[in-house]
Short mmCIF file of C-alpha atoms in Angstrom, two decimals:
data_model
loop_
_atom_site.label_atom_id
_atom_site.label_comp_id
_atom_site.label_asym_id
_atom_site.label_seq_id
_atom_site.Cartn_x
_atom_site.Cartn_y
_atom_site.Cartn_z
CA MET A 16 128.02 64.59 112.37
CA ALA A 17 124.23 64.44 112.10
CA THR A 18 122.39 62.46 114.76
CA SER A 19 119.07 60.67 114.47
CA PRO A 20 116.08 62.04 116.37
CA PRO A 21 115.24 60.16 119.57
CA ALA A 22 113.02 57.13 119.20
CA ASP A 23 109.33 57.58 119.93
CA PRO A 24 108.90 56.22 123.50
CA VAL A 25 105.45 54.80 122.70
CA GLY A 26 106.40 53.64 119.22
CA VAL A 27 103.69 55.57 117.35
CA HIS A 28 103.34 59.16 116.21
CA LEU A 29 101.70 61.45 113.64
CA GLU A 30 103.37 63.46 110.90
CA ARG A 31 101.52 66.28 109.12
CA THR A 32 101.62 66.11 105.32
CA GLU A 33 102.02 69.10 103.03
CA ASP A 34 99.32 71.77 103.01
CA LEU A 35 97.17 71.31 99.90
CA SER A 36 95.97 74.93 99.82
CA PRO A 37 97.40 75.57 96.31
CA ARG A 38 95.40 72.64 94.93
CA ILE A 39 92.32 73.78 96.84
CA ASP A 40 92.76 77.27 95.35
CA ALA A 41 92.80 75.72 91.88
CA LEU A 42 89.73 73.63 92.64
CA ALA A 43 87.89 76.71 93.91
CA GLU A 44 88.75 78.51 90.68
CA ALA A 45 87.27 75.62 88.69
CA LEU A 46 84.10 75.16 90.76
CA GLY A 47 83.49 78.71 91.85
CA PRO A 48 84.65 80.50 94.99
CA ARG A 49 84.76 78.97 98.43
CA VAL A 50 81.49 79.64 100.27
CA GLY A 51 82.38 78.49 103.80
CA VAL A 52 80.34 77.07 106.64
CA GLU A 53 78.09 80.10 107.26
CA HIS A 54 76.82 80.00 103.67
CA LEU A 55 76.22 76.26 104.01
CA LEU A 56 74.21 76.75 107.21
CA GLY A 57 72.02 79.24 105.35
CA ASP A 58 71.30 76.66 102.64
CA LEU A 59 70.24 73.57 104.58
CA LYS A 60 67.95 71.37 102.51
CA TYR A 61 66.61 68.30 104.32
CA ARG A 62 64.71 68.01 107.59
CA ALA A 63 65.08 65.54 110.43
CA HIS A 64 62.48 65.01 113.17
CA ASP A 65 62.30 64.03 116.82
CA SER A 66 61.76 60.30 117.27
CA ARG A 67 59.86 58.70 120.15
CA ILE A 68 60.98 55.24 119.02
CA GLY A 69 64.61 56.30 119.16
CA ARG A 70 64.13 57.82 122.62
CA LEU A 71 62.81 54.48 123.90
CA ALA A 72 65.55 52.42 122.23
CA GLY A 73 68.12 53.00 125.00
CA ARG A 74 67.71 53.43 128.75
CA ALA A 75 69.96 56.51 128.88
CA VAL A 76 68.52 58.29 125.82
CA HIS A 77 67.02 61.70 126.60
CA ARG A 78 66.29 62.92 123.05
CA ALA A 79 66.46 61.14 119.71
CA ILE A 80 66.43 62.67 116.24
CA ALA A 81 65.75 60.67 113.06
CA TRP A 82 66.90 61.57 109.55
CA ASN A 83 64.38 61.98 106.75
CA SER A 84 62.88 58.75 105.41
CA TYR A 85 65.46 58.36 102.63
CA ASP A 86 68.55 58.78 104.81
CA GLN A 87 66.97 56.68 107.54
CA ARG A 88 66.89 53.58 105.32
CA ASP A 89 69.66 54.28 102.76
CA PRO A 90 71.83 51.13 102.38
CA THR A 91 74.73 53.06 100.83
CA TRP A 92 75.66 55.68 103.44
CA TRP A 93 76.30 54.70 107.10
CA PRO A 94 76.63 57.29 109.95
CA GLN A 95 79.75 57.06 112.13
CA GLY A 96 81.28 60.11 113.82
CA ILE A 97 79.80 63.07 115.67
CA THR A 98 80.97 66.49 116.85
CA THR A 99 79.21 69.79 117.60
CA SER A 100 79.65 73.54 117.62
CA ALA A 101 80.35 73.14 121.36
CA ASP A 102 83.69 71.59 120.34
CA ALA A 103 84.37 74.37 117.83
CA THR A 104 83.77 77.48 119.96
CA ALA A 105 83.59 78.44 123.63
CA GLU A 106 80.06 79.81 123.17
CA GLY A 107 78.90 76.66 121.40
CA ARG A 108 77.47 78.51 118.39
CA ILE A 109 78.42 78.92 114.73
CA ALA A 110 76.74 81.92 113.07
CA GLY A 111 74.34 81.93 116.02
CA ARG A 112 73.35 78.30 115.48
CA ARG A 113 73.78 75.16 117.55
CA VAL A 114 75.20 72.69 115.05
CA LEU A 115 75.76 68.94 115.02
CA VAL A 116 78.11 67.39 112.45
CA THR A 117 78.16 63.68 111.66
CA THR A 118 80.34 61.62 109.36
CA TRP A 119 79.18 58.83 107.01
CA TYR A 120 81.08 56.27 104.97
CA ALA A 121 79.69 54.68 101.82
CA LYS A 122 79.52 50.97 101.08
CA ALA A 123 80.35 50.07 97.48
CA VAL A 124 77.21 49.76 95.34
CA ASN A 125 77.46 48.43 91.76
CA GLY A 126 81.21 48.82 92.00
CA ILE A 127 81.00 52.54 92.85
CA LYS A 128 82.90 53.67 95.95
CA ARG A 129 81.60 57.07 97.02
CA GLY A 130 83.95 57.60 99.95
CA SER A 131 82.95 59.68 102.95
CA ARG A 132 80.83 62.73 103.71
CA LEU A 133 79.78 65.09 106.49
CA THR A 134 76.30 66.23 107.50
CA PHE A 135 75.70 69.61 109.13
CA LEU A 136 72.45 69.71 111.18
CA ASP A 137 70.91 72.75 112.88
CA LEU A 138 69.86 71.44 116.28
CA ASP A 139 66.99 73.92 116.63
CA THR A 140 65.39 73.72 113.17
CA LEU A 141 66.53 70.10 112.49
CA GLU A 142 67.40 71.09 108.93
CA TYR A 143 70.55 69.53 107.48
CA ARG A 144 72.76 69.22 104.41
CA HIS A 145 75.32 66.63 103.24
CA VAL A 146 78.86 67.65 102.19
CA LEU A 147 81.13 65.25 100.28
CA LEU A 148 84.76 64.96 101.38
CA VAL A 149 87.16 65.23 98.44
CA ASP A 150 90.87 65.02 97.73
CA PRO A 151 92.00 67.83 95.37
CA THR A 152 94.26 66.50 92.61
CA LEU A 153 96.59 67.84 89.92
CA ASP A 154 97.53 65.78 86.86
CA ASP A 155 100.87 65.87 85.02
CA GLU A 156 99.68 68.82 82.94
CA GLY A 157 98.59 70.84 85.97
CA ARG A 158 94.87 70.27 85.53
CA VAL A 159 92.89 70.22 88.77
CA GLY A 160 90.46 67.47 89.70
CA MET A 161 88.96 65.81 92.75
CA ASN A 162 88.52 62.28 94.08
CA SER A 163 86.42 60.88 96.87
CA VAL A 164 88.03 60.30 100.29
CA ARG A 165 87.76 56.60 101.05
CA ILE A 166 88.02 56.38 104.82
CA HIS A 167 85.77 54.83 107.46
CA ALA A 168 85.38 58.24 109.15
CA GLY A 169 84.62 56.65 112.51
CA GLY A 170 85.08 59.88 114.47
CA ILE A 171 85.27 63.64 114.05
CA VAL A 172 86.30 66.69 116.10
CA TRP A 173 85.59 70.34 115.25
CA THR A 174 88.28 72.59 116.75
CA GLY A 175 88.18 76.25 115.76
CA PRO A 176 88.03 76.28 111.94
CA TRP A 177 89.33 72.71 111.63
CA LEU A 178 87.53 69.40 111.22
CA HIS A 179 89.63 66.35 112.10
CA ILE A 180 88.19 63.09 110.72
CA ALA A 181 89.37 59.63 111.78
CA ALA A 182 90.98 57.57 109.02
CA THR A 183 91.83 54.38 110.97
CA ALA A 184 95.28 53.10 109.88
CA ARG A 185 96.06 56.35 108.02
CA GLY A 186 95.67 58.51 111.14
CA PHE A 187 93.20 61.31 110.45
CA VAL A 188 92.51 63.88 107.77
CA THR A 189 92.01 67.57 108.45
CA CYS A 190 89.77 70.06 106.62
CA HIS A 191 89.14 73.81 107.01
CA VAL A 192 85.47 74.85 107.12
CA ASP A 193 86.19 77.95 105.00
CA ASP A 194 87.11 75.58 102.12
CA ILE A 195 83.51 74.39 101.64
CA MET A 196 82.53 74.84 97.97
CA ARG A 197 79.22 74.79 96.10
CA VAL A 198 78.98 72.40 93.13
CA PRO A 199 76.49 73.59 90.49
CA ASP A 200 73.92 71.26 88.90
CA ASP A 201 75.38 68.03 90.23
CA ASN A 202 72.09 66.11 90.32
CA GLU A 203 72.74 65.14 86.69
CA PHE A 204 75.77 63.01 87.66
CA PRO A 205 74.95 61.10 90.87
CA ASP A 206 77.34 58.19 90.06
CA GLU A 207 80.41 60.19 89.02
CA ILE A 208 83.05 62.40 90.58
CA GLY A 209 85.64 64.82 89.22
CA LEU A 210 85.89 67.51 86.57
CA LEU A 211 84.74 65.52 83.57
CA GLY A 212 84.48 66.10 79.84
CA SER A 213 86.48 68.66 77.90
CA PRO A 214 89.39 70.36 79.72
CA ASP A 215 88.16 73.63 78.23
CA ALA A 216 84.66 73.21 79.62
CA PRO A 217 84.77 70.59 82.39
CA ARG A 218 81.54 69.53 84.06
CA PRO A 219 81.81 68.97 87.81
CA ALA A 220 80.38 65.85 89.42
CA SER A 221 80.42 64.97 93.14
CA PHE A 222 78.16 61.93 93.52
CA GLY A 223 75.08 64.15 93.62
CA HIS A 224 76.31 66.38 96.47
CA HIS A 225 75.88 70.11 95.99
CA TYR A 226 78.68 70.88 98.46
CA VAL A 227 82.20 69.49 98.77
CA LEU A 228 84.94 69.95 101.37
CA PRO A 229 88.55 69.27 100.31
CA VAL A 230 91.09 67.71 102.66
CA ARG A 231 93.72 70.32 103.58
CA PHE A 232 96.26 67.83 104.95
CA THR A 233 96.59 64.44 106.62
CA HIS A 234 97.98 63.68 110.06
CA ARG A 235 99.54 60.42 108.97
CA ALA A 236 100.14 57.60 111.44
CA HIS A 237 103.64 56.10 111.70
CA THR A 238 104.93 53.15 113.71
CA ASP A 239 108.45 52.25 114.86
CA ASP A 240 109.77 48.75 114.28
CA GLY A 241 108.64 46.31 116.95
CA HIS A 242 105.55 48.31 117.93
CA THR A 243 101.87 47.81 117.17
CA PRO A 244 100.35 50.37 114.77
CA LEU A 245 97.70 52.60 116.32
CA ARG A 246 94.31 52.58 114.61
CA HIS A 247 92.48 55.90 114.84
CA SER A 248 88.98 54.41 114.92
CA PHE A 249 87.30 57.36 116.63
CA LEU A 250 88.06 60.88 117.88
CA SER A 251 86.78 63.34 120.49
CA LEU A 252 87.78 66.64 122.07
CA ASP A 253 89.48 66.10 125.44
CA ARG A 254 88.87 69.12 127.68
CA SER A 255 90.78 67.67 130.65
CA GLY A 256 93.87 69.77 129.92
CA ASP A 257 94.69 73.37 129.04
CA PRO A 258 94.80 73.61 126.09
CA PRO A 259 92.41 70.77 125.22
CA GLY A 260 93.63 67.72 123.34
CA LEU A 261 92.40 65.14 120.88
CA LEU A 262 91.39 61.75 122.23
CA ALA A 263 91.65 58.87 119.74
CA GLY A 264 90.92 55.20 120.28
CA GLU A 265 90.85 51.76 118.74
CA TYR A 266 87.93 49.53 117.85
CA GLY A 267 89.35 46.09 118.50
CA ARG A 268 88.25 42.47 118.71
CA GLY A 269 89.73 39.03 118.15
CA GLY A 270 93.00 39.86 119.92
CA GLN A 271 93.48 43.31 118.38
CA SER A 272 94.86 46.11 120.54
CA THR A 273 92.36 48.36 122.34
CA ARG A 274 94.13 51.58 123.30
CA LEU A 275 93.29 55.22 123.89
CA ALA A 276 95.66 57.98 122.75
CA ARG A 277 95.73 61.66 123.72
CA TYR A 278 97.38 64.28 121.49
CA GLU A 279 98.02 67.82 122.66
CA LEU A 280 96.54 70.68 120.62
CA ASP A 281 98.22 73.95 119.79
CA ALA A 282 96.10 76.58 121.57
CA GLN A 283 96.71 79.16 118.81
CA GLY A 284 96.15 77.06 115.71
CA TRP A 285 93.90 74.28 117.11
CA LEU A 286 95.97 71.66 115.30
CA PRO A 287 97.91 68.79 116.91
CA ALA A 288 101.00 70.22 118.59
CA LEU A 289 104.32 69.32 116.93
CA ASP A 290 107.64 68.75 118.63
CA GLY A 291 110.97 70.03 117.31
CA SER A 292 111.11 67.28 114.68
CA GLY A 293 107.59 68.00 113.37
CA ILE A 294 105.98 65.02 115.08
CA SER A 295 102.86 64.66 117.26
CA ARG A 296 103.40 62.10 120.00
CA PRO A 297 100.49 60.72 122.01
CA VAL A 298 100.11 59.48 125.55
CA LEU A 299 98.70 55.93 125.43
CA ASP A 300 96.44 53.95 127.75
CA ASP A 301 95.61 50.28 127.34
CA VAL A 302 91.91 49.52 127.78
CA GLU A 303 90.80 45.90 127.98
CA LEU A 304 87.51 46.59 126.26
CA VAL A 305 86.55 45.23 122.84
CA ARG A 306 84.26 46.85 120.25
CA MET A 307 84.83 50.42 121.45
CA GLN A 308 83.03 52.79 119.08
CA GLY A 309 83.72 56.14 120.76
CA ASP A 310 85.06 57.76 123.91
CA VAL A 311 84.82 61.22 125.43
CA ARG A 312 85.98 62.58 128.78
CA ALA A 313 83.37 64.56 130.71
CA ARG A 314 83.59 65.74 134.33
CA GLY A 315 86.80 63.74 134.80
CA ARG A 316 85.48 60.41 133.53
CA HIS A 317 85.65 58.48 130.29
CA HIS A 318 82.33 57.63 128.59
CA ILE A 319 82.92 54.79 126.12
CA THR A 320 80.27 53.54 123.70
CA VAL A 321 80.28 49.82 122.88
CA SER A 322 78.14 48.13 120.25
CA GLN A 323 76.41 44.80 120.81
CA GLY A 324 75.57 44.29 117.13
CA PRO A 325 72.65 45.43 114.96
CA TRP A 326 69.84 44.01 117.11
CA TRP A 327 70.88 44.49 120.76
CA PRO A 328 71.05 47.84 122.60
CA GLY A 329 74.53 49.23 123.13
CA SER A 330 76.40 49.86 126.37
CA VAL A 331 78.31 52.76 127.90
CA TYR A 332 81.36 52.17 130.11
CA THR A 333 82.29 54.97 132.49
CA GLY A 334 85.31 55.61 134.72
CA GLN A 335 89.04 55.40 134.14
CA PRO A 336 91.01 52.92 132.00
CA GLY A 337 91.35 49.78 134.09
CA ASP A 338 88.38 50.71 136.31
CA LEU A 339 85.29 50.94 134.11
CA ARG A 340 81.64 50.40 135.03
CA ARG A 341 79.24 49.00 132.44
CA HIS A 342 75.79 50.55 131.87
CA ARG A 343 73.84 47.89 129.95
CA PHE A 344 71.12 48.69 127.41
CA ALA A 345 71.94 52.40 127.73
CA LEU A 346 72.02 53.11 123.97
CA PRO A 347 70.14 52.13 120.82
CA MET A 348 71.57 49.29 118.74
CA GLY A 349 74.62 50.17 116.66
CA PRO A 350 75.99 53.17 118.63
CA GLU A 351 79.03 54.89 117.19
CA ASP A 352 81.13 57.93 118.16
CA ILE A 353 80.33 60.16 121.18
CA THR A 354 80.83 63.83 122.07
CA TYR A 355 80.10 66.12 125.04
CA TRP A 356 78.26 69.46 125.24
CA PRO A 357 79.39 71.17 128.49
CA GLU A 358 76.77 73.95 128.44
CA THR A 359 73.90 71.47 128.70
CA ASP A 360 75.89 68.67 130.40
CA GLU A 361 74.78 66.27 127.68
CA LEU A 362 76.47 63.51 125.74
CA TRP A 363 75.57 63.03 122.08
CA SER A 364 76.01 59.94 119.91
CA VAL A 365 74.75 58.48 116.65
CA SER A 366 73.63 54.99 115.55
CA GLU A 367 74.35 53.46 112.16
CA HIS A 368 71.97 50.70 111.04
CA PRO A 369 69.24 51.37 108.43
CA ARG A 370 65.82 52.05 109.96
CA ARG A 371 67.49 52.23 113.38
CA ARG A 372 69.46 55.43 112.79
CA TRP A 373 69.26 58.24 115.32
CA ILE A 374 71.26 61.15 116.63
CA PHE A 375 70.60 61.01 120.35
CA SER A 376 71.49 62.81 123.56
CA MET A 377 72.02 61.51 127.08
CA ARG A 378 72.12 63.44 130.33
CA ARG A 379 75.64 62.90 131.64
CA ALA A 380 74.34 62.77 135.20
CA TRP A 381 72.36 59.61 134.29
CA PHE A 382 75.65 57.74 134.50
CA ASP A 383 76.54 58.99 138.00
#
């Protein structure tokens, strides 16, 4: 007689969906071959610059970087998550480069919902390039297409070849950096997406992005009856264990839950570890702290970013859940996700509001 698997002791878990590699193969055949992250880093297009205003916008800020003038004020795309090549590799380099990756979500403009994207920035040259996240699709006749990925993308972690991107109630989506593809001549179709026109000669469109990255699979959030669903509002790499884990957390206010969750990673594949029933189960901590935007553990302590709205500088809370110290006015207004670079002992974050958008670093020791 078959028996049911044991109930999840914390009431929430992740299940990995099917691998979409066959669809990604078909999309690569339609667009051209995969080019991967190294090709992308050799084709960076835009240039950011160091910002004195951003450096002065928060007491803890050590260095601030501003996007180009268009991205700095763009009302459509809003920065959210941040990770670096220090999360991806032990040496902290990809193709010899120190790389920052941020996520953005798009607000609907004229009824068009553009979804989410990533930006790869070379920390030494300050050159960068945007990459649109896409879902590969197949219709009933087996024709390949692509849609935008409509998630808030409030956090991101780069582990090995994988990029894990927070998808709030859905859990998080996972992409492989080798799946990056070049889209030819897409400037002609900035308001469209997919393989459009004749099936015999489709024209690709990706909202004006010359590069796309398909989602390989989703780590989908599930909740047992009687438990509160876990919102994956942000993500970071948790180096406190061996192997490292993924730290997720909830942005909450107005009585919503505010919890932190740690998932173990498989040291060989750098994906969330699965138990015998194919489930990833977290360890949960309750944190009585509203408006959390990001959290990372560094030198044994949590460093939690908290926004105070679009006009007031943000705060950082440090310590352990239940025993946190507030550092007021530490960050620019509108801080989001946070990550840690062990080699330089620096924390990095990103702010979201137009004309007040910066990627910025903080010396971790400032919070001692």
